[in-house]
XYZ file of C-alpha atoms in Angstrom:
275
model
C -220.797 72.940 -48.189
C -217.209 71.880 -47.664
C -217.300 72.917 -43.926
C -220.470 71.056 -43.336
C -219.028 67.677 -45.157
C -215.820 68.274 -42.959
C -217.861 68.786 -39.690
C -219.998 65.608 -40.771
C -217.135 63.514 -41.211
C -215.884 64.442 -37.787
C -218.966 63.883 -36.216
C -219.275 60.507 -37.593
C -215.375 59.439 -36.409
C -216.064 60.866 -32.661
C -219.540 58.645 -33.046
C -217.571 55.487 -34.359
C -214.814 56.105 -31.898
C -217.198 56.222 -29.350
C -218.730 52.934 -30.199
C -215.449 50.667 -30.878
C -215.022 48.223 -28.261
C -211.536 46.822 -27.268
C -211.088 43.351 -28.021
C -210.201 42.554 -25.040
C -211.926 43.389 -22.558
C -215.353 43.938 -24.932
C -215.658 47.541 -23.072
C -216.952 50.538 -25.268
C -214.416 52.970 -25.226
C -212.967 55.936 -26.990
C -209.826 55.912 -25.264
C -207.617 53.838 -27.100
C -203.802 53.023 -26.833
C -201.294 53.029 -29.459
C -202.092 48.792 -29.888
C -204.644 48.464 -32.836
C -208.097 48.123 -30.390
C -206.667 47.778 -27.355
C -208.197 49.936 -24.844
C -205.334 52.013 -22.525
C -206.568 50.058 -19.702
C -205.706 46.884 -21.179
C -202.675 47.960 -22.891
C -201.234 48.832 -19.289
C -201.549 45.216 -18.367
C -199.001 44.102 -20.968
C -196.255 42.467 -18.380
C -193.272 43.674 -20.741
C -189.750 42.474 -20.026
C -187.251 44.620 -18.964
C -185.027 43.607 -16.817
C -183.017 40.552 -18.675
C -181.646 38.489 -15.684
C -180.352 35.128 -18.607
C -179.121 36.678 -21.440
C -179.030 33.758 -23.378
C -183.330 33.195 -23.296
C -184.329 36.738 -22.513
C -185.867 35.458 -19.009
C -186.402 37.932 -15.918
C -185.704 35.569 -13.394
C -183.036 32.542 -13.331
C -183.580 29.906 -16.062
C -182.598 25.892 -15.236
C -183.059 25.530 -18.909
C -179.540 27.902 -19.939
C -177.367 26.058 -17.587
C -178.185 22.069 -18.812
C -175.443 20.314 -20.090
C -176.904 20.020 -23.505
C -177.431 23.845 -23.908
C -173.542 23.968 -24.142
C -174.159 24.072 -27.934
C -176.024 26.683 -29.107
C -176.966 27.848 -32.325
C -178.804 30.484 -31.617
C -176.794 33.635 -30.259
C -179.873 34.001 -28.173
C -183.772 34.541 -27.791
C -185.250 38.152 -26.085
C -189.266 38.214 -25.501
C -191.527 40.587 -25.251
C -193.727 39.906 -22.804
C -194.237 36.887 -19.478
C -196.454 34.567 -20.101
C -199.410 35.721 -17.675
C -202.708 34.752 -18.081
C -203.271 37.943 -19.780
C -201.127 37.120 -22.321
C -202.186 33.307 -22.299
C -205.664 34.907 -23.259
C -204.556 37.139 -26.067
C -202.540 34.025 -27.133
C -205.043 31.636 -27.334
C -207.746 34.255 -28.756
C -205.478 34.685 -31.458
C -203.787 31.632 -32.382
C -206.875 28.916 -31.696
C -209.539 30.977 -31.957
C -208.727 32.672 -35.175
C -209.276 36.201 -34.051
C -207.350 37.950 -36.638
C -207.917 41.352 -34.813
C -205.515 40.375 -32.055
C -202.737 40.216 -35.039
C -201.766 44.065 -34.897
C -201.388 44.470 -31.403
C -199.363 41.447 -31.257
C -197.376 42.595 -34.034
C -196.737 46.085 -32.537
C -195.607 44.151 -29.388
C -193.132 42.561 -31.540
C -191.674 45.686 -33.177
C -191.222 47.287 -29.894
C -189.550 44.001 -28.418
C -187.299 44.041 -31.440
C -186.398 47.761 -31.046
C -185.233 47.138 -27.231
C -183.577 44.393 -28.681
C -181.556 46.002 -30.519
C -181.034 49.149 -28.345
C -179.523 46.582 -25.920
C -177.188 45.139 -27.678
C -175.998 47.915 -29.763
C -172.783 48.954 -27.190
C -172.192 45.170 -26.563
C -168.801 44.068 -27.280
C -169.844 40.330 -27.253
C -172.738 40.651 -29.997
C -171.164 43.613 -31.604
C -168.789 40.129 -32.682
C -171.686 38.085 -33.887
C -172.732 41.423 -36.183
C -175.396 43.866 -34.584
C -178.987 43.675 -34.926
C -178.988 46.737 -36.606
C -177.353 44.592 -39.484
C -180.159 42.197 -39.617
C -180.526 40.403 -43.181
C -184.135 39.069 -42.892
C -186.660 37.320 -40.899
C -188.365 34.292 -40.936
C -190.144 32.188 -38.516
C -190.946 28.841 -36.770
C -193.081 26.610 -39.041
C -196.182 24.650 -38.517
C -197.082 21.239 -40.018
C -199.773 21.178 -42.538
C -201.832 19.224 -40.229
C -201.894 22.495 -38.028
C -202.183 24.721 -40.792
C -205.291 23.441 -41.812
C -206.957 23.053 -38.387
C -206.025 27.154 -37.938
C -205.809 28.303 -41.420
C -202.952 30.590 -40.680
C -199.023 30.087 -38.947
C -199.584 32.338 -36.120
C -195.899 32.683 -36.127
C -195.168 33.783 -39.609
C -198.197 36.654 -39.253
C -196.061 37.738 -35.984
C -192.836 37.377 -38.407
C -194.606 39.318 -41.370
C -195.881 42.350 -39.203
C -192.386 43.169 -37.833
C -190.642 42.643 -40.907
C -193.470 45.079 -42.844
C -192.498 47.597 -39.632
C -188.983 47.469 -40.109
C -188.981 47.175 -44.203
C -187.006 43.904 -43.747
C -187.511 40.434 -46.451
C -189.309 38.003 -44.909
C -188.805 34.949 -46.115
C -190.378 31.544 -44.684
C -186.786 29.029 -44.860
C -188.217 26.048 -42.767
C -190.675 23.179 -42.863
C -192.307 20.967 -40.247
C -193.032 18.076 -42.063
C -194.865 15.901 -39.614
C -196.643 17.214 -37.031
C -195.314 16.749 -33.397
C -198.173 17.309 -31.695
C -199.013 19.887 -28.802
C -195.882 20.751 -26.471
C -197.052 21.769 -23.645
C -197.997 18.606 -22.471
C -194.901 16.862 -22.606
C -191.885 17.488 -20.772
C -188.606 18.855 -21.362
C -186.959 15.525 -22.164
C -189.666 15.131 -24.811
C -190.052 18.610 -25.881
C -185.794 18.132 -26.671
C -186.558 14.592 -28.249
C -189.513 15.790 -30.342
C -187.974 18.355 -31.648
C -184.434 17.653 -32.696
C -185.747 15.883 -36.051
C -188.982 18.208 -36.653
C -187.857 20.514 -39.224
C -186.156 21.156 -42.255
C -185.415 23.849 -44.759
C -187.157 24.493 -47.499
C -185.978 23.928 -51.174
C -184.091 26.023 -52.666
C -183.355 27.897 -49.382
C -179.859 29.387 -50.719
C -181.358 30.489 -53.286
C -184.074 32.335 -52.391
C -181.448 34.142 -49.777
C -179.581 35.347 -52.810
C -182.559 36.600 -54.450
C -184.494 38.929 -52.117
C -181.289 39.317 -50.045
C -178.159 39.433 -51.398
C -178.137 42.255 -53.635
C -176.359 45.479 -54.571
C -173.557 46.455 -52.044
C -174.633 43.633 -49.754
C -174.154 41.305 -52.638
C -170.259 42.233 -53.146
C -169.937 41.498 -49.145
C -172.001 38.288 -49.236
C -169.097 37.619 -52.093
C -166.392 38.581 -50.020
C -167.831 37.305 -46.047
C -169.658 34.576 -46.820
C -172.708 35.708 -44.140
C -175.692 36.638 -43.300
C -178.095 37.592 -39.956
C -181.338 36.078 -39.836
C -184.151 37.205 -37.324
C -186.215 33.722 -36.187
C -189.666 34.136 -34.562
C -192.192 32.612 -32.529
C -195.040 33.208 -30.695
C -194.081 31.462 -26.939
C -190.642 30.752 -25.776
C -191.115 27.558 -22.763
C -187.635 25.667 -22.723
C -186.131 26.844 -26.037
C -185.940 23.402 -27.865
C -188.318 24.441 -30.998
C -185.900 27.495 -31.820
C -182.692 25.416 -31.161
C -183.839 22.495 -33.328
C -184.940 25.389 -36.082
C -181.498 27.275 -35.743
C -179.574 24.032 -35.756
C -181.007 23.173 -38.971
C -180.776 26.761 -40.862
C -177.366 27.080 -39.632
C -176.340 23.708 -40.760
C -177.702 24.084 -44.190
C -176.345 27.408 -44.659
C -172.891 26.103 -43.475
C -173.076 23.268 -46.199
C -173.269 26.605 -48.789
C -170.578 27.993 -47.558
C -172.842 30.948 -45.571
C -171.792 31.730 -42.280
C -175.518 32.389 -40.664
C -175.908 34.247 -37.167
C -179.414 33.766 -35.999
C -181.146 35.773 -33.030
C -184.314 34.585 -31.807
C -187.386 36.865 -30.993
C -190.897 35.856 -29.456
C -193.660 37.331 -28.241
C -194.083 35.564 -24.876
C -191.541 33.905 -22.409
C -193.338 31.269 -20.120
């Protein structure tokens, strides 16, 4: 009886296997990649990033954005993505963050965990962000906030499911620190003037931010170096990197606030996309 349940049950995962269709291209296959229902065909498509040519936004080719005169201050130590902006990627973008297709949230995620693990692989024999502390040393993450205007036309941050799937991956807090409290309306339309403009005032921190650092971060051996240093490495994340002004106007905020604590906060910037 046992080896007839056991050959049952394998017959009915080949059978199921056989009929799951990847999300993205709707094709029946049984050939799937190591992305949660993304077929290997698909999956092969993913434009990764891998050779960094600005290594201040993570881009592959030269950036005019880096070398303005108002990107002399920046308080971000800087932004690596996983992936260019194709129209591949506009697709599984828009399927997941406007359409509400929720499936599209754990192959994004594992897109994000292996971004993150280059990330850090690249910068672990660097003497210049061995200075700012090492990713490997990363405190917690958090992410880019939406108004509530947005939230209730999606129903979900698309950024902070991102945030929460690579900080579940890499058993790191994460903790949502900022607020958008008016809506600024879509981006992409304006342009980088605007985008700079728009953004500068857009967010804030949420109440109580210190404190909820101390509580889920600073703790145990950390907690007698927080008393000691005074700092702490936070992880911010979004879904498309375009000219950089949402996470500059996010880490200009968080590092303010922290300052006005007395925390010295090193933030590093990760997204899933780089237009």
């Amino acid at each position: 009886m046992k080896m007839m349940r056991r050959a049952q049950l394998l017959l009915n995962w080949i059978l199921r296997r056989q009929l799951e269709t990847c999300i993205a291209c709707g094709i029946h296959t049984g050939s799937f990649s190591e992305f949660p229902g993304i077929c290997t065909s698909c999956s092969a498509q993913i434009p990764w990033i891998h050779n960094i040519r600005c290594v201040h936004c993570g881009r592959s080719t030269f950036c005019p954005d880096c070398v303005r005169p108002d990107r002399v201050v920046r308080y971000y130590v800087c932004n690596r993505s996983a992936a260019s902006y194709t129209p591949i990627m506009r697709e599984w973008i828009g399927q997941f963050k406007y359409r509400g297709n929720e499936k599209y949230g754990p192959p994004l995620g594992e897109m994000m965990h292996r971004a993150y693990q280059a990330m850090r692989h690249e910068f672990a024999g660097l003497e210049y962000f061995r200075f700012h502390r090492s990713l490997r040393s990363v405190d917690l993450v958090t992410c880019v906030p939406v108004s509530d205007t947005r939230l209730t036309e999606r129903g979900f941050n698309q950024a902070q499911i991102l945030a929460e799937e690579l900080a579940k991956r890499n058993k790191l807090p994460f903790l949502p620190l900022l607020a958008r409290p008016q809506d600024t309306g879509k981006q992409s339309f304006k342009t980088k003037k605007e985008r700079t403009d728009t953004m500068y005032n857009a967010f804030s921190v949420v109440p109580g931010m210190t404190e909820l650092i101390k509580h889920f971060v600073l703790n145990g051996d950390f907690q007698r170096k927080m008393e000691k240093h005074k700092y702490v490495t936070v992880l911010l994340v979004d879904d498309i990197y375009t000219t950089g002004s949402t996470l500059q106007a996010c880490a200009r905020v968080l590092g303010e606030k922290a300052s006005e604590e007395g925390i010295h906060m090193t933030i590093f910037c990760l997204t899933l996309a780089r237009s």
